[in-house]
Tab-separated table of C-alpha atoms and ligand atoms in Angstrom:
chain	number	residue	atom	x	y	z
K	1	UNK	CA	-63.519	30.868	-51.050
K	2	UNK	CA	-60.062	29.479	-50.244
K	3	UNK	CA	-58.931	27.473	-53.226
K	4	UNK	CA	-55.766	25.417	-53.350
K	5	UNK	CA	-54.587	24.906	-56.919
K	6	UNK	CA	-52.180	21.979	-57.121
K	7	UNK	CA	-50.067	21.931	-60.274
K	8	UNK	CA	-48.273	18.725	-61.274
K	9	UNK	CA	-45.387	18.460	-63.720
K	10	UNK	CA	-46.929	18.460	-67.165
K	11	UNK	CA	-46.544	20.867	-70.072
K	12	UNK	CA	-50.221	21.841	-69.661
K	13	UNK	CA	-49.112	23.733	-66.502
K	14	UNK	CA	-48.749	26.847	-68.686
K	15	UNK	CA	-52.523	26.791	-69.415
K	16	UNK	CA	-53.262	26.654	-65.708
K	17	UNK	CA	-51.907	30.193	-65.261
K	18	UNK	CA	-55.195	31.270	-66.866
K	19	UNK	CA	-57.162	29.171	-64.350
K	20	UNK	CA	-55.518	31.182	-61.533
K	21	UNK	CA	-56.540	34.366	-63.340
K	22	UNK	CA	-60.165	33.294	-63.773
K	23	UNK	CA	-60.511	32.199	-60.152
K	24	UNK	CA	-59.000	35.450	-58.903
K	25	UNK	CA	-61.328	37.466	-61.136
K	26	UNK	CA	-64.267	35.707	-59.474
K	27	UNK	CA	-62.976	36.913	-56.097
K	28	UNK	CA	-61.476	33.664	-54.781
K	29	UNK	CA	-58.265	33.393	-52.819
K	30	UNK	CA	-55.942	31.042	-54.684
K	31	UNK	CA	-52.969	29.277	-53.168
K	32	UNK	CA	-50.855	27.563	-55.836
K	33	UNK	CA	-49.055	24.389	-54.750
K	34	UNK	CA	-46.822	23.233	-57.594
K	35	UNK	CA	-44.707	20.081	-57.552
K	36	UNK	CA	-40.947	20.343	-58.160
K	37	UNK	CA	-41.517	19.113	-61.697
K	38	UNK	CA	-44.256	21.693	-62.323
K	39	UNK	CA	-41.717	24.461	-61.566
K	40	UNK	CA	-39.629	23.241	-64.509
K	41	UNK	CA	-42.533	24.257	-66.767
K	42	UNK	CA	-43.701	27.431	-64.996
K	43	UNK	CA	-41.547	29.076	-62.356
K	44	UNK	CA	-42.536	30.098	-58.819
K	45	UNK	CA	-42.459	33.868	-59.602
K	46	UNK	CA	-45.236	33.416	-62.187
K	47	UNK	CA	-47.487	31.566	-59.741
K	48	UNK	CA	-46.751	34.047	-56.964
K	49	UNK	CA	-47.420	37.078	-59.163
K	50	UNK	CA	-50.695	35.619	-60.490
K	51	UNK	CA	-51.999	34.376	-57.153
K	52	UNK	CA	-50.565	37.056	-54.911
K	53	UNK	CA	-49.519	34.340	-52.446
K	54	UNK	CA	-46.233	32.564	-51.690
K	55	UNK	CA	-45.514	29.207	-53.236
K	56	UNK	CA	-44.147	26.167	-51.415
K	57	UNK	CA	-43.405	22.782	-52.964
K	58	UNK	CA	-41.545	20.934	-50.247
K	59	UNK	CA	-42.884	19.821	-46.882
K	60	UNK	CA	-39.702	21.326	-45.396
K	61	UNK	CA	-40.467	24.819	-46.751
K	62	UNK	CA	-41.622	27.138	-43.919
K	63	UNK	CA	-41.809	24.243	-41.411
K	64	UNK	CA	-42.675	26.648	-38.598
K	65	UNK	CA	-46.035	27.300	-40.319
K	66	UNK	CA	-46.858	23.546	-40.494
K	67	UNK	CA	-47.842	24.232	-44.083
K	68	UNK	CA	-48.115	20.571	-45.087
K	69	UNK	CA	-51.184	20.399	-42.805
K	70	UNK	CA	-52.497	23.939	-42.766
K	71	UNK	CA	-52.799	24.482	-46.489
K	72	UNK	CA	-55.058	21.427	-46.910
K	73	UNK	CA	-57.010	22.184	-43.731
K	74	UNK	CA	-57.978	25.715	-44.694
K	75	UNK	CA	-59.027	24.853	-48.258
K	76	UNK	CA	-62.689	25.018	-49.338
K	77	UNK	CA	-61.791	23.429	-52.659
K	78	UNK	CA	-58.674	21.740	-54.034
K	79	UNK	CA	-58.129	21.656	-57.804
K	80	UNK	CA	-55.232	19.669	-59.266
K	81	UNK	CA	-54.467	20.758	-62.834
K	82	UNK	CA	-52.759	19.314	-64.675
K	83	UNK	CA	-53.111	16.015	-62.796
K	84	UNK	CA	-50.375	13.858	-64.334
K	85	UNK	CA	-50.351	10.040	-64.329
K	86	UNK	CA	-47.677	10.216	-61.612
K	87	UNK	CA	-49.689	12.590	-59.419
K	88	UNK	CA	-52.833	10.445	-59.756
K	89	UNK	CA	-50.818	7.379	-58.749
K	90	UNK	CA	-49.347	9.150	-55.729
K	91	UNK	CA	-52.757	10.481	-54.658
K	92	UNK	CA	-54.296	7.028	-54.958
K	93	UNK	CA	-51.448	5.491	-52.928
K	94	UNK	CA	-51.839	8.140	-50.222
K	95	UNK	CA	-48.232	9.328	-50.432
K	96	UNK	CA	-47.159	12.474	-48.671
K	97	UNK	CA	-43.742	13.107	-50.227
K	98	UNK	CA	-44.248	16.711	-51.267
K	99	UNK	CA	-46.494	19.660	-50.323
K	100	UNK	CA	-49.163	18.815	-52.900
K	101	UNK	CA	-49.376	15.140	-51.912
K	102	UNK	CA	-49.502	16.101	-48.201
K	103	UNK	CA	-52.200	18.671	-48.905
K	104	UNK	CA	-54.318	16.030	-50.680
K	105	UNK	CA	-53.968	13.724	-47.658
K	106	UNK	CA	-55.220	16.422	-45.302
K	107	UNK	CA	-57.967	18.053	-47.372
K	108	UNK	CA	-61.535	17.210	-46.377
K	109	UNK	CA	-63.113	19.633	-48.856
K	110	UNK	CA	-64.103	18.662	-52.463
K	111	UNK	CA	-61.062	17.675	-54.555
K	112	UNK	CA	-61.127	18.028	-58.332
K	113	UNK	CA	-58.501	16.381	-60.499
K	114	UNK	CA	-58.059	17.621	-64.069
K	115	UNK	CA	-55.946	14.983	-65.825
K	116	UNK	CA	-53.705	15.890	-68.742
K	117	UNK	CA	-51.232	13.457	-70.256
K	118	UNK	CA	-50.492	11.426	-73.355
K	119	UNK	CA	-53.362	9.228	-74.584
K	120	UNK	CA	-51.462	5.999	-73.823
K	121	UNK	CA	-50.748	7.130	-70.275
K	122	UNK	CA	-54.401	8.128	-69.790
K	123	UNK	CA	-55.704	4.840	-71.177
K	124	UNK	CA	-53.199	2.692	-69.299
K	125	UNK	CA	-55.051	0.329	-66.935
K	126	UNK	CA	-52.965	1.619	-64.015
K	127	UNK	CA	-54.120	5.215	-64.593
K	128	UNK	CA	-57.731	4.181	-65.207
K	129	UNK	CA	-57.623	2.100	-62.029
K	130	UNK	CA	-56.202	5.049	-60.053
K	131	UNK	CA	-58.925	7.325	-61.403
K	132	UNK	CA	-61.665	4.815	-60.551
K	133	UNK	CA	-60.328	4.482	-57.000
K	134	UNK	CA	-60.061	8.231	-56.463
K	135	UNK	CA	-63.635	8.628	-57.748
K	136	UNK	CA	-64.845	5.825	-55.517
K	137	UNK	CA	-63.331	7.733	-52.579
K	138	UNK	CA	-65.348	10.819	-53.537
K	139	UNK	CA	-62.892	12.823	-55.612
K	140	UNK	CA	-64.108	14.477	-58.801
K	141	UNK	CA	-62.047	13.604	-61.854
K	142	UNK	CA	-62.760	15.605	-64.994
K	143	UNK	CA	-62.593	13.866	-68.338
K	144	UNK	CA	-59.592	15.067	-70.344
K	145	UNK	CA	-60.417	16.743	-73.646
K	146	UNK	CA	-59.632	15.054	-76.926
K	147	UNK	CA	-57.445	16.714	-79.555
K	148	UNK	CA	-53.900	17.757	-80.412
K	149	UNK	CA	-51.376	16.734	-77.759
K	150	UNK	CA	-47.862	18.080	-77.206
K	151	UNK	CA	-46.320	16.211	-80.117
K	152	UNK	CA	-47.856	15.692	-83.535
K	153	UNK	CA	-50.306	13.092	-82.258
K	154	UNK	CA	-53.798	13.664	-80.971
K	155	UNK	CA	-56.357	11.823	-78.836
K	156	UNK	CA	-57.877	12.011	-75.350
K	157	UNK	CA	-55.494	13.518	-72.784
K	158	UNK	CA	-55.612	17.260	-73.459
K	159	UNK	CA	-56.205	19.620	-70.568
K	160	UNK	CA	-59.775	20.982	-70.879
K	161	UNK	CA	-60.136	24.724	-71.488
K	162	UNK	CA	-59.447	26.883	-68.377
K	163	UNK	CA	-63.008	28.253	-68.304
K	164	UNK	CA	-64.425	24.707	-68.358
K	165	UNK	CA	-62.075	23.695	-65.522
K	166	UNK	CA	-63.244	26.614	-63.400
K	167	UNK	CA	-66.945	25.898	-64.115
K	168	UNK	CA	-66.607	22.226	-63.375
K	169	UNK	CA	-64.542	22.695	-60.210
K	170	UNK	CA	-66.767	25.376	-58.684
K	171	UNK	CA	-69.869	23.299	-59.362
K	172	UNK	CA	-68.495	20.581	-57.070
K	173	UNK	CA	-68.740	22.810	-54.012
K	174	UNK	CA	-72.071	22.415	-52.275
K	175	UNK	CA	-73.998	25.613	-51.730
K	176	UNK	CA	-72.492	27.331	-54.746
K	177	UNK	CA	-74.856	27.692	-57.685
K	178	UNK	CA	-74.026	25.041	-60.257
K	179	UNK	CA	-72.099	26.738	-62.991
K	180	UNK	CA	-70.830	23.530	-64.533
K	181	UNK	CA	-73.316	23.880	-67.309
K	182	UNK	CA	-73.036	27.628	-67.555
K	183	UNK	CA	-71.895	27.402	-71.152
K	184	UNK	CA	-74.703	25.008	-72.014
K	185	UNK	CA	-77.383	26.102	-69.564
K	186	UNK	CA	-79.568	27.211	-72.428
K	187	UNK	CA	-78.330	24.716	-75.031
K	188	UNK	CA	-81.685	22.839	-74.857
K	189	UNK	CA	-83.891	25.791	-73.935
K	190	UNK	CA	-87.466	25.192	-75.082
K	191	UNK	CA	-86.437	21.835	-76.543
K	192	UNK	CA	-88.833	18.941	-75.969
K	193	UNK	CA	-86.799	15.895	-74.911
K	194	UNK	CA	-88.154	12.377	-74.467
K	195	UNK	CA	-86.123	9.773	-72.574
K	196	UNK	CA	-86.986	6.133	-71.913
K	197	UNK	CA	-85.430	4.764	-68.693
K	198	UNK	CA	-85.318	1.523	-66.793
K	199	UNK	CA	-86.161	-1.976	-68.049
K	200	UNK	CA	-89.373	-3.487	-69.302
K	201	UNK	CA	-90.994	-6.476	-67.578
K	202	UNK	CA	-93.101	-9.066	-69.375
K	203	UNK	CA	-95.601	-10.817	-67.079
K	204	UNK	CA	-95.839	-14.587	-67.093
K	205	UNK	CA	-98.603	-14.807	-64.551
K	206	UNK	CA	-99.994	-12.500	-61.827
K	207	UNK	CA	-96.767	-12.794	-59.768
K	208	UNK	CA	-93.889	-13.510	-62.190
K	209	UNK	CA	-92.259	-11.667	-65.013
K	210	UNK	CA	-89.320	-11.818	-67.444
K	211	UNK	CA	-87.150	-8.746	-66.855
K	212	UNK	CA	-83.665	-7.360	-66.863
K	213	UNK	CA	-81.242	-5.666	-64.443
K	214	UNK	CA	-81.630	-2.068	-65.631
K	215	UNK	CA	-82.088	0.347	-62.701
K	216	UNK	CA	-83.069	3.439	-64.703
K	217	UNK	CA	-80.220	5.477	-63.147
K	218	UNK	CA	-78.690	6.303	-66.531
K	219	UNK	CA	-81.950	7.532	-68.049
K	220	UNK	CA	-82.731	9.617	-64.965
K	221	UNK	CA	-79.217	11.126	-64.961
K	222	UNK	CA	-79.682	12.080	-68.618
K	223	UNK	CA	-83.044	13.671	-67.763
K	224	UNK	CA	-81.437	15.673	-64.951
K	225	UNK	CA	-78.755	17.045	-67.257
K	226	UNK	CA	-81.328	17.830	-69.981
K	227	UNK	CA	-83.369	19.742	-67.408
K	228	UNK	CA	-80.253	21.661	-66.344
K	229	UNK	CA	-79.706	22.536	-70.005
K	230	UNK	CA	-83.157	24.104	-70.157
K	231	UNK	CA	-85.161	21.302	-71.823
K	232	UNK	CA	-88.749	20.272	-71.193
K	233	UNK	CA	-88.328	16.613	-70.371
K	234	UNK	CA	-90.670	13.621	-70.409
K	235	UNK	CA	-89.320	10.386	-68.976
K	236	UNK	CA	-91.035	7.121	-69.719
K	237	UNK	CA	-89.957	5.094	-66.690
K	238	UNK	CA	-90.104	1.315	-67.098
K	239	UNK	CA	-90.083	-0.104	-63.554
K	240	UNK	CA	-87.824	2.530	-62.086
K	241	UNK	CA	-87.703	2.657	-58.284
K	242	UNK	CA	-89.056	5.775	-56.550
K	243	UNK	CA	-85.730	6.773	-55.006
K	244	UNK	CA	-84.061	6.661	-58.428
K	245	UNK	CA	-86.759	9.003	-59.828
K	246	UNK	CA	-86.485	11.436	-56.892
K	247	UNK	CA	-84.032	13.924	-58.489
K	248	UNK	CA	-86.392	14.646	-61.413
K	249	UNK	CA	-89.733	14.444	-59.613
K	250	UNK	CA	-91.618	17.696	-60.067
K	251	UNK	CA	-89.207	18.855	-62.784
K	252	UNK	CA	-89.840	16.284	-65.558
K	253	UNK	CA	-93.071	14.633	-66.659
K	254	UNK	CA	-92.799	11.025	-65.549
K	255	UNK	CA	-94.832	8.368	-67.339
K	256	UNK	CA	-94.591	4.951	-65.629
K	257	UNK	CA	-94.882	1.801	-67.751
K	258	UNK	CA	-94.280	-1.880	-67.206
K	259	UNK	CA	-94.191	-3.779	-70.500
K	260	UNK	CA	-92.585	-3.201	-73.896
K	261	UNK	CA	-95.970	-2.741	-75.554
K	262	UNK	CA	-96.894	-0.031	-73.014
K	263	UNK	CA	-93.500	1.618	-73.567
K	264	UNK	CA	-94.048	1.455	-77.327
K	265	UNK	CA	-97.395	3.189	-77.073
K	266	UNK	CA	-95.971	5.996	-74.908
K	267	UNK	CA	-92.884	6.423	-77.094
K	268	UNK	CA	-95.014	6.925	-80.185
K	269	UNK	CA	-97.372	9.343	-78.384
K	270	UNK	CA	-94.627	11.460	-76.800
K	271	UNK	CA	-92.108	11.007	-79.636
K	272	UNK	CA	-94.531	12.852	-81.869
K	273	UNK	CA	-94.130	16.042	-79.805
K	274	UNK	CA	-90.366	15.702	-79.069
K	275	UNK	CA	-87.331	17.030	-80.896
K	276	UNK	CA	-84.808	14.784	-79.180
K	277	UNK	CA	-85.642	11.138	-78.356
K	278	UNK	CA	-83.232	9.093	-76.238
K	279	UNK	CA	-83.951	5.399	-75.816
K	280	UNK	CA	-81.964	4.540	-72.697
K	281	UNK	CA	-84.386	1.798	-71.501
K	282	UNK	CA	-83.428	-1.851	-71.686
K	283	UNK	CA	-86.282	-3.359	-73.661
K	284	UNK	CA	-87.332	-7.027	-73.633
K	285	UNK	CA	-87.056	-8.443	-77.140
K	286	UNK	CA	-89.564	-11.220	-76.355
K	287	UNK	CA	-92.644	-11.653	-74.204
K	288	UNK	CA	-94.574	-14.736	-73.147
K	289	UNK	CA	-97.068	-15.761	-75.849
K	290	UNK	CA	-99.726	-15.976	-73.149
K	291	UNK	CA	-100.073	-14.513	-69.655
K	292	UNK	CA	-101.537	-17.100	-67.290
K	293	UNK	CA	-104.615	-15.808	-65.508
K	294	UNK	CA	-103.672	-17.634	-62.302
K	295	UNK	CA	-100.311	-18.315	-60.680
K	296	UNK	CA	-98.560	-21.057	-62.667
K	297	UNK	CA	-98.111	-24.295	-60.718
K	298	UNK	CA	-95.196	-26.664	-60.701
K	299	UNK	CA	-96.134	-29.896	-62.480
K	300	UNK	CA	-94.323	-33.029	-61.355
K	301	UNK	CA	-90.530	-33.304	-61.946
K	302	UNK	CA	-90.689	-32.118	-65.529
K	303	UNK	CA	-88.908	-28.960	-66.764
K	304	UNK	CA	-90.953	-26.229	-68.344
K	305	UNK	CA	-90.919	-24.664	-71.802
K	306	UNK	CA	-92.049	-21.115	-72.234
K	307	UNK	CA	-93.417	-19.984	-75.566
K	308	UNK	CA	-92.292	-16.424	-76.415
K	309	UNK	CA	-93.305	-14.008	-79.152
K	310	UNK	CA	-91.211	-11.136	-80.434
K	311	UNK	CA	-91.767	-7.609	-79.156
K	312	UNK	CA	-91.727	-4.627	-81.485
K	313	UNK	CA	-88.336	-2.933	-81.885
K	314	UNK	CA	-89.410	0.451	-80.607
K	315	UNK	CA	-86.265	2.274	-81.614
K	316	UNK	CA	-86.524	1.037	-85.211
K	317	UNK	CA	-90.185	1.946	-85.319
K	318	UNK	CA	-89.442	5.487	-84.027
K	319	UNK	CA	-86.763	5.894	-86.666
K	320	UNK	CA	-89.227	4.793	-89.389
K	321	UNK	CA	-91.866	7.217	-88.087
K	322	UNK	CA	-89.792	10.247	-87.056
K	323	UNK	CA	-86.211	9.645	-88.221
K	324	UNK	CA	-86.357	12.401	-90.867
K	325	UNK	CA	-87.562	15.128	-88.517
K	326	UNK	CA	-86.276	14.237	-85.052
K	327	UNK	CA	-82.910	13.434	-83.516
K	328	UNK	CA	-83.133	9.870	-82.197
K	329	UNK	CA	-80.429	8.337	-79.995
K	330	UNK	CA	-80.222	4.660	-79.071
K	331	UNK	CA	-78.281	2.847	-76.406
K	332	UNK	CA	-76.370	-0.407	-76.742
K	333	UNK	CA	-75.139	-2.500	-73.864
K	334	UNK	CA	-72.809	-5.059	-75.414
K	335	UNK	CA	-70.641	-7.858	-74.035
K	336	UNK	CA	-68.951	-8.688	-77.359
K	337	UNK	CA	-68.907	-12.125	-78.966
K	338	UNK	CA	-66.302	-14.673	-80.076
K	339	UNK	CA	-66.010	-12.946	-83.463
K	340	UNK	CA	-66.615	-9.282	-82.656
K	341	UNK	CA	-65.549	-6.674	-80.154
K	342	UNK	CA	-68.312	-4.939	-78.245
K	343	UNK	CA	-67.392	-1.677	-80.024
K	344	UNK	CA	-67.900	-3.140	-83.485
K	345	UNK	CA	-71.200	-4.735	-82.439
K	346	UNK	CA	-72.347	-1.288	-81.261
K	347	UNK	CA	-71.323	0.324	-84.550
K	348	UNK	CA	-73.186	-2.352	-86.531
K	349	UNK	CA	-76.191	-1.792	-84.308
K	350	UNK	CA	-76.202	1.926	-85.062
K	351	UNK	CA	-76.343	1.187	-88.796
K	352	UNK	CA	-79.011	-1.478	-88.309
K	353	UNK	CA	-81.265	0.675	-86.137
K	354	UNK	CA	-80.748	3.735	-88.353
K	355	UNK	CA	-80.865	6.237	-85.499
K	356	UNK	CA	-78.682	9.397	-85.528
K	357	UNK	CA	-76.387	8.376	-82.682
K	358	UNK	CA	-75.822	5.476	-80.332
K	359	UNK	CA	-74.409	5.440	-76.819
K	360	UNK	CA	-72.420	2.272	-76.275
K	361	UNK	CA	-71.496	0.802	-72.927
K	362	UNK	CA	-69.778	-2.439	-72.219
K	363	UNK	CA	-71.613	-4.761	-69.868
K	364	UNK	CA	-69.102	-7.581	-69.641
K	365	UNK	CA	-69.436	-9.415	-66.287
K	366	UNK	CA	-72.643	-7.542	-65.445
K	367	UNK	CA	-70.845	-4.186	-65.059
K	368	UNK	CA	-72.848	-0.970	-65.436
K	369	UNK	CA	-76.351	-2.265	-64.671
K	370	UNK	CA	-77.300	-0.675	-61.368
K	371	UNK	CA	-73.793	0.746	-60.824
K	372	UNK	CA	-73.244	4.422	-60.180
K	373	UNK	CA	-70.247	4.560	-62.510
K	374	UNK	CA	-70.149	3.838	-66.219
K	375	UNK	CA	-68.018	4.235	-69.286
K	376	UNK	CA	-69.438	5.032	-72.733
K	377	UNK	CA	-68.587	5.834	-76.311
K	378	UNK	CA	-71.002	7.963	-78.343
K	379	UNK	CA	-71.125	7.005	-82.033
K	380	UNK	CA	-72.754	9.126	-84.686
K	381	UNK	CA	-74.157	7.911	-88.024
K	382	UNK	CA	-73.821	9.830	-91.253
K	383	UNK	CA	-75.444	7.693	-93.970
K	384	UNK	CA	-73.504	4.437	-93.907
K	385	UNK	CA	-70.580	5.926	-92.052
K	386	UNK	CA	-70.108	5.667	-88.310
K	387	UNK	CA	-67.945	8.180	-86.469
K	388	UNK	CA	-66.883	8.254	-82.852
K	389	UNK	CA	-68.027	11.532	-81.253
K	390	UNK	CA	-66.852	11.320	-77.682
K	391	UNK	CA	-65.850	8.937	-74.895
K	392	UNK	CA	-66.641	9.439	-71.243
K	393	UNK	CA	-66.276	7.572	-67.996
K	394	UNK	CA	-67.248	8.483	-64.469
K	395	UNK	CA	-70.461	8.644	-62.502
K	396	UNK	CA	-73.644	8.296	-64.550
K	397	UNK	CA	-74.202	11.981	-63.838
K	398	UNK	CA	-70.798	12.985	-65.209
K	399	UNK	CA	-71.157	10.748	-68.240
K	400	UNK	CA	-74.680	12.072	-68.912
K	401	UNK	CA	-73.326	15.586	-69.053
K	402	UNK	CA	-70.829	14.640	-71.760
K	403	UNK	CA	-73.468	12.630	-73.645
K	404	UNK	CA	-76.135	15.347	-73.556
K	405	UNK	CA	-73.713	18.074	-74.602
K	406	UNK	CA	-72.643	15.875	-77.505
K	407	UNK	CA	-76.132	14.906	-78.717
K	408	UNK	CA	-77.453	18.468	-78.237
K	409	UNK	CA	-75.043	19.456	-80.990
K	410	UNK	CA	-76.760	17.016	-83.360
K	411	UNK	CA	-80.055	18.922	-83.179
K	412	UNK	CA	-80.769	21.056	-86.229
K	413	UNK	CA	-79.947	24.642	-85.279
D	501	C5P	O1	-81.328	-4.407	-79.944
D	501	C5P	P1	-80.891	-3.884	-78.620
D	501	C5P	O2	-81.835	-4.213	-77.507
D	501	C5P	O3	-79.474	-4.189	-78.241
D	501	C5P	O4	-80.875	-2.298	-78.853
D	501	C5P	C1	-80.755	-1.401	-77.842
D	501	C5P	C2	-81.460	-0.104	-78.202
D	501	C5P	O5	-82.709	-0.409	-78.839
D	501	C5P	C3	-81.834	0.697	-76.956
D	501	C5P	O6	-81.845	2.053	-77.298
D	501	C5P	C4	-83.230	0.161	-76.625
D	501	C5P	O7	-83.964	1.124	-75.891
D	501	C5P	C5	-83.807	-0.059	-78.020
D	501	C5P	N1	-84.754	-1.183	-78.161
D	501	C5P	C6	-86.070	-0.924	-78.510
D	501	C5P	N2	-86.975	-1.959	-78.681
D	501	C5P	C7	-86.580	-3.226	-78.486
D	501	C5P	C8	-85.267	-3.528	-78.128
D	501	C5P	C9	-84.384	-2.478	-77.944
D	501	C5P	O8	-86.409	0.239	-78.681
D	501	C5P	N3	-87.471	-4.199	-78.658
């Protein structure tokens, strides 16, 4: 495969030498396209020696070969590592002011960005906005690793390990076997995993119900990743559309339910036989006290008062039944309140529910429900302490990979 490896000007460029090595060892042709700034960190001779190909940075290098077009055209995969904040901004803006930017404008193959920068630069709204736009246009943006940065500080922004970059990047090329989970392909082998997905509906009468906006995409994406990691998976699908379930049909056991009480029953039955239980479904806290036998009729000009009764808290019940022997993970979609941030509400919820970990996502202004992209923080509970394990944002598929890898590590070995 013809791989173009763009290198932007960040100190992590030195680690990318090993990426060239790994790709070459797998038999790929690698053309390195560094920016001017990248050459201040690692010089052209190093890239040329490792790749066995010439290096050009400027659109005016070797003009007769029309390189600014040809390099991008002939690529089967473009990887940009490290992708600096500046490079991401230029790519988003569609600039063509050096060889790498021009190559990105021309490439029609999969493009993988591997960001590496200081935490503040990574978390800056401009960078996050650029990443979201590039993803929306179809680019794959890897999550940076968290840990020690160039200075004494640490946080998200580290370049992921070269082997992980190679696995992730190659898995984005259709037709190649997915190696993205090569390191974890057996992490859940023979593990029984139960996942609730979707949103419960509470009937009012034969035609109406009280429900919520959950699509089930997140739960199904988690199930897909768990299957890829070797697990036996049962998904309890609360009102999940057929097309959403398609990717796991035939691979996972799917148990359809409608109401919270039905979900409760199935969670207890399947929870019993599972080692990892993930409650991703949005569950109705209340249901109508009575379900009308016939369609309810409008009466005069008066308003209407519904009488509701509380549903069981399934997650709490599962923790009470199985919390000592099984790894139970909850979800929390929070908007925050006048007094509390959404993050602190999620942390309090983890302690209240007593599960082992909780995946928090912010749903301010209706974001996340039904979307293909999401952003989460995984919190872990240790007694009365709550620790942040990992943050991830991207497609629900990408986020699920990070979440499953993180919670798989919580299983007793
Ligand atoms: O309390 P809240 O609905 O915010 O908690 C969310 C978590 O609790 C999710 O994991 C959800 O599946 C679970 N839950 C439950 N039973 C309920 C309400 C929520 O299991 N009645």
